[in-house]
Amino acid sequence: MMNNGAMTPAQKLSEKLPSRLKRLADLAYNYWWSWTIERVSLFQNIDPEEWQHCGHNPVAMLETASYERLTQLAEDPFYIKQISALAAEFDQYMAQQDTWVSRVAPQSQHSLIAYFCAEFGIHESLPVYSGGLGILAGDHLKSASDLGVPLIGVGLLYRQGYFRQRLNNSGWQEENYVDNQFQQMPLELIKDQGEPVTIELEIRQRIVKVQIWRVQVGRVNLYLLDTNRQDNDPIDRWLTGHLYGGNQDTRIAQEVVLGIGGVRALQALGINPAVYHLNEGHAAFCTLEIARLEIERTKKSFYDVEAAVRSSCVFTTHTPVPAGHDVFSPDLMDSYFAHYWSQMGLSREQFLALGARRLGDPWEPFGMTVLALRMCRAANGVSELHGVVSRKMWTILYPDRAEDKVPIGYITNGVHAPTWTAPLMADLYTQYLGADWKNRAAEPAMWAAVEQIPDEELWWRHRVLKERLIAHTRFKIKKAKEQRGEDSDRIAAIQTLLDPDVLTIGFARRFSPYKRGDLILRDAERALKIFGNAERPLQIVFAGKAHPADEEGKRIIQRLMEWCQHPILRNRVALIEDYDIYTGQKLVQGVDVWLNNPRRPLEASGTSGQQKVCFNGGINCSVLDGWWCEGYQTGADGKGSNGWAIGEDAHTSDQNCRIALILNLCINC
Ligand SMILES: *Cc1c(COP(=O)(O)O)cnc(C)c1O
């Protein structure tokens, strides 16, 4: 169909490589390499310094490596052997017929799922993610690939992604935006007869052309939409400029590109999904376009095709925080959809009713979650508790149902184990649990063999990973201090920051007030006593960004930065700037204890503490919120046997009423 006969970017890159290194191009253009055990050395060995510099981007690494260095590597028998082995493994993986799906659900092998999401966190070299939602989406694609689930991703390719975080001399967050160099990233612009395939959208009374890029994530293709084309109005070229940037107007325009544009893009590529999965409400406009196409095809009314649309759409909601659910004013809807509802054979009132929580109020905003719930056959929250909270939140849409009969279930989030497990630990599991441990991670019996791992073996590996976390932390903080122009004494003091012999806590996530990032240090007197204890000190490493508009989140960061400079605790408290997947990996792999203290029940799931930390032998200390309500196991003695719970158990008989109370308290304060 596409790219007929023309060379792919991977083929072009391979032309430039010495013959014995040609397979590196295929590996560079498929993120599969990023979850292999070899991932650390494969591209890094070409030029460790440049590898840092190019943000671990394998395509940029190969493009910039000198030919001398490449020919030198081509003479290195170990390197050649490593590439051949990995390329063979890759070929086998890509061609694998016997997958989990082929065994467990052969009938669904050919029912393609299109997974729509506003952000995807695949790897630090593809910065089009901001946090948990994106990381989950990235892990979802990788897991689908491993399991053989027929799935594609649909998202947006942001010219500048999410902002890069810098903290200035007063500890205040500054946002920087950097242009992504798409041509030097593992991306392929989809072309037909040498020209980019485009689709058109009518946005703000102008025609906007959208082009489509493909990212390979193992066996899964991720399609990313991009409006940055010369033939678009300069304003429209920025529609896909920033992730979660701009105002309501940008937001709705981006959601039109994602939802409506996404469906058109798949059509243009000749892809016909059996199921559309809306990962969060951002993509909900896709249901309208699916309906419109069906109306066009069958000449039936919206109400006649509605059931068919519903039968092919499913929805995951991700947050109990009301502000996390996009709503648009009727005015804004008018300016984006006035041309559209007539194409669906609907009046304005009928159209706006699709997103209205309450009918009959002309000022009622259009809610993306409401639209998704109306137009999808199934909906779920992301943990058991979040299911309860979501049912409560949305009872208003189901006036004839009791709260517990509201049709929102739950599927607790998960993570892609190979991405987050340190190769050093993965290697240990391969030794003791068998080479297929990753595919059997869900079987409790398989984990029984963990008991056979000698303590010393586990401990030295953990210790190495902790040292690596400390090295990474010092490296990042040194760079930040240099950028801030701090004096040389303070830069030299980095050498004593953190100690591998000290119990180390990790806390990394968005600095949103409900997550209470500075809670552990809020009582200064106690903090000094605990962290500064001469015999049994404690240390903590923080990382995370605050949303650019979140002043309170930024103040939390600022308070933490004050602690980092505190004369007594400055070697015990560290904050790594510009949290990304790489820092995330170093943290979950190196800490002893993972801390999570959100206001319950506002953390829908939380994934960093989940297998990310557990797979590396870290222990959770968390409020009983999100996944931890299910993950925390109470031992026979009534005490936690696999970590610590802060606060009381949410699983008590008056659960619902208590959750309601908490929810109200949180909303009101
Ligand atoms: C896992 C992860 C998140 C999400 O973590 P939560 O525990 O869900 O808040 C955010 N950012 C990065 C880089 C991550 O790796």
XYZ file of C-alpha atoms and ligand atoms in Angstrom:
684
model
C 0.000 0.000 0.000
C 2.303 2.745 1.241
C 5.911 3.649 0.574
C 5.606 1.572 -2.561
C 9.111 0.701 -3.608
C 10.682 3.755 -1.974
C 13.419 3.252 0.568
C 12.421 3.360 4.213
C 14.450 5.567 6.582
C 15.923 2.389 8.094
C 17.122 1.283 4.659
C 18.598 4.717 4.008
C 20.421 4.616 7.317
C 21.740 1.128 6.677
C 23.246 2.346 3.366
C 25.510 4.590 5.387
C 26.771 1.832 7.678
C 29.693 -0.577 7.131
C 28.310 -3.882 5.884
C 28.806 -5.747 9.155
C 26.877 -3.089 11.046
C 23.923 -2.783 8.688
C 21.496 -4.594 10.965
C 21.956 -1.834 13.527
C 19.689 0.303 11.341
C 16.753 -2.112 11.715
C 17.350 -2.301 15.429
C 17.543 1.495 15.719
C 14.199 1.941 13.969
C 12.267 -0.413 16.212
C 12.048 0.343 19.931
C 12.153 -3.380 20.640
C 15.859 -2.951 21.451
C 14.927 -0.735 24.399
C 13.543 -3.630 26.407
C 16.244 -6.192 25.676
C 18.935 -7.032 28.189
C 21.526 -5.711 25.720
C 19.966 -2.270 25.660
C 22.617 -0.617 27.776
C 25.657 -1.343 25.670
C 24.313 -1.724 22.136
C 24.314 1.902 20.985
C 26.126 3.386 23.948
C 29.347 1.564 23.038
C 29.533 3.448 19.762
C 30.307 6.657 21.639
C 29.221 6.937 25.284
C 29.504 10.694 25.379
C 27.531 11.252 22.204
C 24.966 8.737 23.439
C 24.308 10.979 26.445
C 24.319 14.023 24.283
C 21.744 12.775 21.772
C 19.335 11.742 24.533
C 19.762 7.994 23.923
C 18.363 8.314 20.415
C 19.763 5.399 18.388
C 19.056 6.961 14.980
C 20.818 10.213 15.890
C 23.644 8.140 17.372
C 24.204 6.239 14.134
C 23.757 9.355 11.993
C 26.374 11.301 13.914
C 28.928 8.545 14.567
C 32.117 9.035 12.597
C 32.811 6.559 9.838
C 36.171 5.811 11.459
C 34.494 4.789 14.683
C 31.989 2.646 12.810
C 34.676 0.853 10.798
C 36.591 0.308 14.010
C 33.502 -1.327 15.543
C 32.993 -3.404 12.429
C 36.365 -4.974 13.243
C 35.400 -5.757 16.826
C 34.414 -9.435 16.956
C 32.513 -9.036 20.249
C 30.457 -6.186 18.960
C 29.694 -7.988 15.694
C 28.686 -11.067 17.632
C 26.409 -8.995 19.852
C 24.700 -7.412 16.848
C 24.240 -10.727 15.038
C 22.771 -12.371 18.104
C 20.419 -9.492 18.734
C 19.390 -9.205 15.088
C 18.603 -12.924 15.036
C 16.540 -12.570 18.201
C 14.766 -9.570 16.681
C 13.928 -11.438 13.458
C 12.599 -14.331 15.449
C 10.512 -12.010 17.635
C 9.023 -10.202 14.652
C 8.110 -13.439 12.903
C 6.825 -15.243 15.993
C 3.528 -17.023 15.356
C 3.167 -18.808 18.644
C 2.185 -16.021 21.008
C 0.152 -15.721 24.170
C -2.851 -14.570 22.133
C -2.511 -17.389 19.616
C -2.737 -19.822 22.525
C -5.262 -18.155 24.803
C -7.554 -16.288 22.428
C -6.921 -17.491 18.875
C -10.287 -16.138 17.743
C -9.217 -12.553 18.490
C -5.901 -12.765 16.667
C -7.231 -10.851 13.726
C -9.497 -8.351 15.471
C -7.414 -5.236 15.328
C -7.583 -2.828 18.260
C -6.847 0.858 17.688
C -5.621 2.372 20.946
C -6.070 6.157 20.987
C -4.164 8.271 23.476
C -2.951 11.882 23.684
C 0.513 10.788 24.835
C 2.768 7.783 24.512
C 5.816 7.184 26.712
C 7.859 4.654 24.782
C 11.382 5.822 25.476
C 13.191 8.960 26.611
C 14.338 9.577 23.028
C 10.745 10.098 21.889
C 9.620 12.879 24.232
C 5.900 12.983 23.453
C 4.725 12.039 26.949
C 4.262 13.849 30.220
C 3.536 11.294 32.903
C 1.551 8.312 34.090
C -1.008 8.226 31.280
C 1.681 8.247 28.610
C 3.876 5.720 30.372
C 0.903 3.400 30.742
C 0.106 3.813 27.031
C 3.713 3.068 26.085
C 3.808 0.013 28.331
C 0.468 -1.080 26.863
C 1.909 -1.087 23.332
C 5.013 -3.003 24.395
C 2.986 -5.586 26.291
C 0.585 -5.974 23.359
C 3.595 -6.579 21.159
C 5.040 -9.214 23.492
C 1.704 -10.980 23.895
C 0.839 -10.916 20.207
C -2.250 -8.752 20.722
C -3.197 -7.220 17.350
C -3.027 -3.567 18.302
C -1.972 -0.240 16.870
C -1.522 3.050 18.693
C -2.885 6.387 17.500
C -1.599 9.647 18.949
C -0.091 13.031 18.178
C 3.488 13.867 17.284
C 4.264 17.035 19.203
C 6.858 19.277 17.668
C 8.096 20.299 21.100
C 6.570 17.592 23.241
C 6.100 18.361 26.906
C 8.260 21.080 28.470
C 11.786 20.469 29.734
C 12.130 21.386 33.385
C 14.837 23.656 34.772
C 14.965 24.965 38.300
C 16.418 28.433 38.713
C 18.493 29.797 41.584
C 15.438 30.287 43.730
C 14.257 26.759 43.108
C 11.447 27.930 40.859
C 10.506 25.758 37.898
C 11.125 27.193 34.445
C 9.754 25.585 31.332
C 11.853 25.214 28.218
C 10.670 23.951 24.903
C 12.981 22.201 22.503
C 12.185 21.275 18.910
C 12.151 17.540 18.281
C 14.203 16.625 15.214
C 11.785 14.171 13.640
C 14.130 13.429 10.746
C 16.726 12.136 13.187
C 14.356 10.074 15.274
C 13.145 6.484 14.860
C 10.122 7.712 12.928
C 8.933 7.118 9.415
C 6.773 9.653 7.600
C 4.201 7.633 5.732
C 4.281 8.299 2.020
C 2.510 7.134 -1.076
C 4.132 7.611 -4.476
C 6.853 9.619 -2.755
C 4.416 12.094 -1.195
C 3.313 12.148 2.441
C -0.113 10.620 2.989
C -2.341 13.343 4.407
C -5.864 13.720 5.662
C -7.862 16.925 5.965
C -9.792 18.428 8.829
C -11.860 21.558 9.062
C -10.659 23.449 12.118
C -11.587 27.076 12.869
C -13.038 27.479 9.364
C -9.783 26.441 7.739
C -8.710 23.227 6.112
C -5.819 21.684 8.005
C -3.711 18.966 6.438
C -2.386 16.301 8.745
C 0.487 13.947 7.992
C 1.161 10.634 9.668
C 4.324 9.185 11.164
C 4.921 5.613 12.158
C 6.903 4.409 15.161
C 7.680 0.725 15.487
C 7.290 -0.693 18.970
C 8.161 -4.337 18.513
C 5.320 -5.833 16.498
C 3.048 -2.884 17.193
C 2.821 0.201 15.002
C 2.170 3.558 16.568
C 0.756 6.209 14.232
C 1.351 9.807 15.235
C -0.431 12.747 13.608
C 1.349 15.972 12.787
C 0.022 19.289 11.429
C 3.443 20.914 11.008
C 3.301 21.180 7.219
C 4.224 24.083 5.007
C 0.852 24.102 3.301
C -0.940 24.778 6.604
C -1.589 28.189 8.098
C 1.279 29.029 10.522
C -1.131 28.875 13.462
C -2.383 25.463 12.443
C 1.165 24.183 12.137
C 1.355 24.611 15.922
C -1.774 22.562 16.603
C 0.496 19.632 17.366
C 3.164 21.891 18.876
C 2.903 21.072 22.568
C 1.547 18.335 24.750
C -0.976 19.790 27.238
C 0.040 23.334 26.323
C -2.080 26.319 25.384
C -5.645 27.068 26.403
C -9.045 25.434 25.970
C -8.997 26.437 22.334
C -5.747 24.569 21.641
C -6.991 21.667 23.685
C -10.199 21.182 21.722
C -8.361 21.622 18.417
C -5.836 18.958 19.419
C -8.626 16.632 20.462
C -10.268 17.113 17.070
C -6.973 16.176 15.418
C -6.559 13.144 17.661
C -10.133 11.841 17.584
C -11.494 12.794 14.192
C -8.100 13.001 12.502
C -7.111 9.651 13.982
C -10.095 7.860 12.463
C -9.501 9.524 9.079
C -5.812 8.643 9.182
C -6.595 4.968 9.738
C -9.034 5.101 6.870
C -6.419 6.703 4.633
C -3.994 3.922 5.541
C -6.583 1.255 4.780
C -6.665 0.097 8.402
C -10.017 -1.127 9.718
C -10.004 -1.660 13.464
C -12.558 -3.968 15.048
C -12.249 -2.135 18.355
C -11.433 1.464 19.225
C -9.968 1.889 22.689
C -10.209 5.444 24.018
C -7.465 5.735 26.578
C -8.805 8.726 28.539
C -11.453 11.131 27.282
C -9.105 13.194 25.084
C -9.803 10.907 22.140
C -13.585 10.733 22.545
C -14.359 12.736 19.386
C -13.321 9.640 17.468
C -16.717 8.129 18.290
C -18.397 10.992 16.416
C -16.321 10.400 13.316
C -16.940 6.667 13.406
C -20.667 7.482 13.578
C -20.445 10.054 10.800
C -18.714 7.584 8.491
C -21.295 4.960 9.289
C -24.101 7.437 8.563
C -22.461 8.353 5.272
C -22.061 4.706 4.342
C -25.486 3.414 5.357
C -27.571 6.589 4.890
C -29.157 5.806 8.246
C -29.742 8.255 11.080
C -27.363 8.783 13.986
C -29.770 7.007 16.325
C -29.829 3.998 14.024
C -26.057 3.637 13.869
C -25.376 4.551 17.497
C -25.554 0.973 18.739
C -23.081 -0.191 16.096
C -20.639 2.547 17.073
C -20.980 1.671 20.739
C -20.316 -1.967 20.006
C -16.882 -1.139 18.630
C -15.710 1.362 21.259
C -14.313 0.899 24.753
C -13.134 3.522 27.204
C -10.695 3.794 30.085
C -11.083 6.723 32.473
C -7.980 7.698 34.395
C -8.657 10.194 37.097
C -10.997 10.926 39.964
C -9.858 14.562 39.965
C -12.745 16.570 38.456
C -10.398 19.033 36.701
C -8.814 16.083 34.933
C -11.932 15.604 32.795
C -12.001 17.904 29.784
C -15.137 19.970 29.274
C -15.755 22.548 26.568
C -18.239 25.421 26.608
C -21.153 25.352 24.134
C -19.596 28.427 22.482
C -16.362 26.622 21.855
C -18.253 23.596 20.581
C -20.132 25.879 18.176
C -16.959 27.230 16.701
C -15.484 23.777 16.147
C -18.524 21.709 15.258
C -21.089 23.996 13.622
C -20.250 22.447 10.258
C -20.123 18.957 11.684
C -23.401 18.117 13.406
C -25.397 18.557 10.214
C -23.111 15.992 8.587
C -24.276 13.652 11.341
C -27.889 14.597 10.670
C -28.160 16.106 14.148
C -29.436 19.447 15.401
C -27.209 21.546 17.629
C -29.213 20.543 20.706
C -29.050 16.849 19.852
C -25.330 17.117 19.249
C -24.534 19.005 22.454
C -26.656 16.555 24.424
C -24.088 13.844 23.633
C -21.620 15.513 25.978
C -24.011 16.970 28.531
C -24.114 15.724 32.095
C -27.483 17.351 32.559
C -29.951 17.711 29.725
C -31.954 20.841 29.075
C -29.448 23.396 30.332
C -28.184 25.557 27.443
C -25.004 26.446 29.384
C -24.127 22.868 30.166
C -20.573 22.215 28.952
C -19.648 19.374 26.637
C -17.757 16.718 28.570
C -15.343 14.348 26.889
C -15.797 11.696 29.579
C -19.567 12.022 29.215
C -19.287 11.546 25.456
C -17.015 8.550 25.927
C -19.346 6.935 28.466
C -22.346 7.470 26.176
C -20.645 6.147 23.069
C -18.680 3.161 24.394
C -19.973 -0.298 25.154
C -17.589 -0.758 28.076
C -15.816 1.579 30.453
C -13.323 0.999 33.208
C -11.354 2.749 35.884
C -7.750 1.809 36.577
C -7.931 0.166 40.004
C -10.615 -1.431 42.135
C -10.949 1.665 44.287
C -10.946 3.934 41.255
C -13.795 1.837 39.852
C -15.844 2.593 42.981
C -14.981 6.281 42.842
C -15.763 6.523 39.118
C -19.153 4.869 39.545
C -19.958 7.406 42.212
C -18.690 10.270 40.095
C -20.830 9.381 37.099
C -24.116 8.139 38.676
C -25.654 11.347 37.378
C -25.539 9.898 33.864
C -27.526 6.831 34.923
C -30.532 8.170 36.856
C -32.347 4.832 36.845
C -29.455 2.878 38.298
C -28.135 2.405 41.785
C -24.596 3.647 42.250
C -23.061 0.185 42.320
C -24.825 -0.661 39.052
C -23.258 2.198 37.127
C -21.572 0.446 34.197
C -17.967 1.345 34.932
C -15.751 -1.540 35.925
C -12.061 -1.573 36.642
C -8.894 -3.010 35.194
C -5.962 -2.299 37.445
C -3.063 -0.733 35.579
C 0.056 -2.711 34.963
C 3.544 -2.071 33.716
C 5.750 -3.647 31.062
C 8.169 -5.624 33.211
C 11.104 -5.836 30.756
C 11.180 -2.039 30.419
C 11.411 -1.374 34.125
C 13.364 -4.340 35.430
C 17.084 -3.609 35.588
C 19.004 -5.928 33.235
C 21.089 -6.913 36.248
C 17.954 -8.193 38.010
C 16.406 -9.626 34.854
C 19.543 -11.709 34.458
C 19.137 -13.039 37.982
C 15.513 -14.027 37.336
C 16.538 -15.759 34.145
C 18.974 -17.827 36.219
C 16.584 -18.750 38.985
C 13.094 -18.524 37.478
C 13.837 -19.688 33.952
C 14.315 -17.817 30.702
C 10.557 -17.384 30.196
C 9.926 -15.578 33.502
C 8.740 -12.444 31.690
C 5.988 -14.361 29.948
C 4.944 -16.063 33.159
C 5.128 -13.085 35.471
C 1.413 -13.360 36.234
C 1.746 -16.902 37.601
C 2.225 -16.846 41.369
C 3.799 -20.326 41.235
C 6.626 -19.100 39.084
C 7.670 -16.638 41.755
C 8.063 -19.394 44.344
C 11.594 -19.948 43.042
C 12.512 -16.438 44.165
C 13.065 -18.027 47.572
C 16.016 -19.872 46.097
C 17.883 -16.723 45.162
C 20.631 -16.344 47.773
C 20.281 -13.155 49.796
C 23.853 -12.101 49.034
C 23.240 -12.456 45.313
C 20.163 -10.257 45.504
C 21.856 -7.795 47.788
C 25.006 -7.115 45.776
C 22.924 -6.493 42.667
C 20.603 -4.173 44.534
C 23.633 -2.394 45.928
C 25.126 -1.911 42.451
C 21.832 -0.484 41.238
C 21.701 1.871 44.187
C 25.206 3.067 43.400
C 24.140 3.655 39.814
C 21.165 5.689 41.004
C 23.494 7.771 43.151
C 25.913 8.269 40.247
C 23.027 9.299 37.997
C 21.668 11.683 40.619
C 25.056 13.335 41.144
C 25.611 13.608 37.396
C 22.244 15.272 36.780
C 22.492 17.610 39.748
C 26.037 18.594 38.860
C 24.902 19.523 35.369
C 21.982 21.505 36.764
C 24.239 23.373 39.186
C 26.663 24.199 36.406
C 23.817 25.528 34.298
C 22.667 27.689 37.175
C 26.196 29.011 37.493
C 26.626 27.907 41.108
C 30.062 28.377 42.582
C 32.683 25.654 42.442
C 32.464 24.734 46.154
C 28.825 23.901 45.808
C 29.467 21.912 42.654
C 32.296 20.008 44.344
C 29.978 19.204 47.265
C 28.112 16.869 44.917
C 30.753 14.259 45.706
C 29.209 13.683 49.118
C 25.593 13.783 48.010
C 23.859 10.534 49.007
C 25.512 7.464 50.464
C 24.983 3.905 49.204
C 25.017 2.636 52.788
C 22.015 4.717 53.763
C 18.403 3.611 53.467
C 17.161 5.350 50.340
C 13.609 6.477 49.631
C 12.414 7.417 46.160
C 9.581 9.775 45.346
C 8.991 10.638 41.707
C 5.795 11.740 40.047
C 4.106 14.884 38.912
C 4.221 17.569 41.606
C 0.512 18.036 41.869
C -0.778 19.256 45.231
C -2.909 16.140 45.814
C 0.209 13.973 45.570
C 1.750 15.918 48.469
C 5.364 15.686 47.341
C 6.743 17.521 50.368
C 4.594 15.817 52.988
C 7.466 13.770 54.411
C 9.430 16.960 55.094
C 6.557 19.138 56.193
C 7.238 18.720 59.900
C 10.738 20.219 59.823
C 11.718 19.197 63.313
C 10.873 15.557 62.727
C 12.434 15.597 59.295
C 15.719 16.806 60.740
C 15.616 14.134 63.422
C 14.820 11.323 61.014
C 16.947 12.213 58.007
C 19.797 13.630 60.052
C 19.941 10.742 62.526
C 23.637 10.008 63.028
C 23.276 6.254 63.518
C 20.390 5.416 61.245
C 20.058 8.180 58.721
C 17.672 8.220 55.844
C 17.968 9.799 52.436
C 15.444 10.625 49.745
C 15.597 11.312 46.022
C 12.819 13.303 44.363
C 11.991 13.902 40.719
C 8.995 15.332 38.923
C 7.564 18.251 37.022
C 4.701 20.537 37.979
C 2.196 21.460 35.280
C 3.183 24.928 33.946
C -0.048 26.429 35.265
C 0.189 24.761 38.673
C 1.624 27.403 41.007
C 1.095 25.284 44.098
C 2.939 22.377 42.485
C 5.825 24.705 41.739
C 5.874 25.900 45.333
C 6.204 22.284 46.454
C 9.269 21.911 44.242
C 10.670 25.135 45.626
C 10.264 23.932 49.208
C 12.042 20.689 48.310
C 14.884 22.647 46.736
C 15.256 24.516 50.024
C 15.663 21.190 51.777
C 18.299 20.174 49.231
C 20.341 23.152 50.415
C 19.662 22.747 54.099
C 23.008 22.689 55.992
C 22.124 19.476 57.824
C 20.274 17.587 55.104
C 21.982 18.662 51.928
C 23.658 15.281 51.496
C 20.439 13.468 52.293
C 17.851 15.152 50.094
C 18.198 15.346 46.321
C 15.915 16.470 43.548
C 16.636 15.410 39.991
C 15.448 17.904 37.375
C 13.522 17.064 34.262
C 12.033 13.682 35.230
C 11.883 11.333 32.271
C 11.744 7.618 31.571
C 15.489 7.208 32.029
C 15.551 8.852 35.449
C 12.406 6.880 36.271
C 14.204 3.637 35.502
C 17.249 4.573 37.551
C 15.008 5.453 40.486
C 12.743 2.420 40.557
C 15.780 0.189 40.082
C 17.952 1.753 42.753
C 15.831 2.750 45.727
C 15.164 0.696 48.848
C 11.722 2.135 49.530
C 9.220 3.771 47.205
C 7.071 6.401 48.826
C 3.610 7.429 47.681
C 1.409 9.645 49.816
C -1.455 11.055 47.766
C -4.722 12.223 49.218
C -6.923 9.189 48.973
C -8.718 8.422 46.679
C -7.273 10.836 44.169
C -4.493 8.573 42.871
C -6.449 6.509 40.380
C -3.830 3.789 40.211
C -0.207 4.942 40.369
C 2.116 2.724 38.458
C 5.604 3.673 39.554
C 5.342 1.750 42.786
C 3.785 -1.170 41.036
C 5.928 -3.799 39.369
C 8.340 -1.009 38.367
C 9.722 -0.986 41.907
C 8.668 -4.510 42.909
C 10.458 -6.181 39.996
C 13.669 -4.609 41.209
C 13.254 -5.686 44.794
C 12.154 -2.298 46.129
C 9.508 -2.053 48.837
C 6.440 0.155 48.789
C 5.395 2.509 51.526
C 2.152 4.022 50.381
C -1.203 5.433 51.270
C -3.846 2.768 50.635
C -4.906 4.334 47.401
C -5.013 3.205 43.786
C -3.279 -0.086 43.055
C -1.801 -0.400 46.573
C -5.223 -1.264 48.017
C -4.965 -4.423 45.963
C -1.185 -4.829 46.045
C -0.713 -4.481 49.778
C -0.978 -7.822 51.461
C -1.728 -8.150 55.062
C 0.118 -10.973 56.784
C -1.293 -13.382 59.342
C -0.107 -11.150 62.155
C -2.166 -8.294 60.754
C 0.900 -6.459 59.578
C 1.870 -5.919 55.988
C 4.065 -8.676 54.673
C 5.118 -6.980 51.452
C 5.455 -3.322 52.332
C 3.904 -0.604 54.438
C 0.529 1.037 54.340
C 0.066 4.629 55.406
C -3.310 5.252 56.963
C -6.149 2.812 57.218
C -7.409 0.087 54.980
C -9.872 1.242 52.363
C -11.422 -2.213 52.227
C -13.841 -1.883 55.087
C -17.572 -2.327 55.074
C -18.436 1.341 54.982
C -15.979 1.807 52.159
C -18.244 3.653 49.798
C -19.457 6.111 52.333
C -15.936 6.860 53.526
C -14.669 7.279 50.004
C -17.502 9.665 49.287
C -16.591 11.642 52.351
C -12.950 11.784 51.380
C -13.793 12.707 47.842
C -15.937 15.568 49.040
C -13.301 16.751 51.463
C -10.671 16.713 48.756
C -12.809 18.606 46.331
C -13.711 21.181 48.917
C -10.271 21.952 50.232
C 5.840 5.511 35.953
C 6.099 6.886 35.560
C 5.133 7.865 35.808
C 3.831 7.554 36.475
O 4.026 7.194 37.787
P 2.817 7.229 38.838
O 3.265 6.383 39.960
O 1.649 6.637 38.120
O 2.609 8.647 39.210
C 5.403 9.155 35.415
N 6.546 9.483 34.800
C 7.491 8.575 34.537
C 8.752 8.984 33.829
C 7.302 7.247 34.920
O 8.246 6.347 34.643
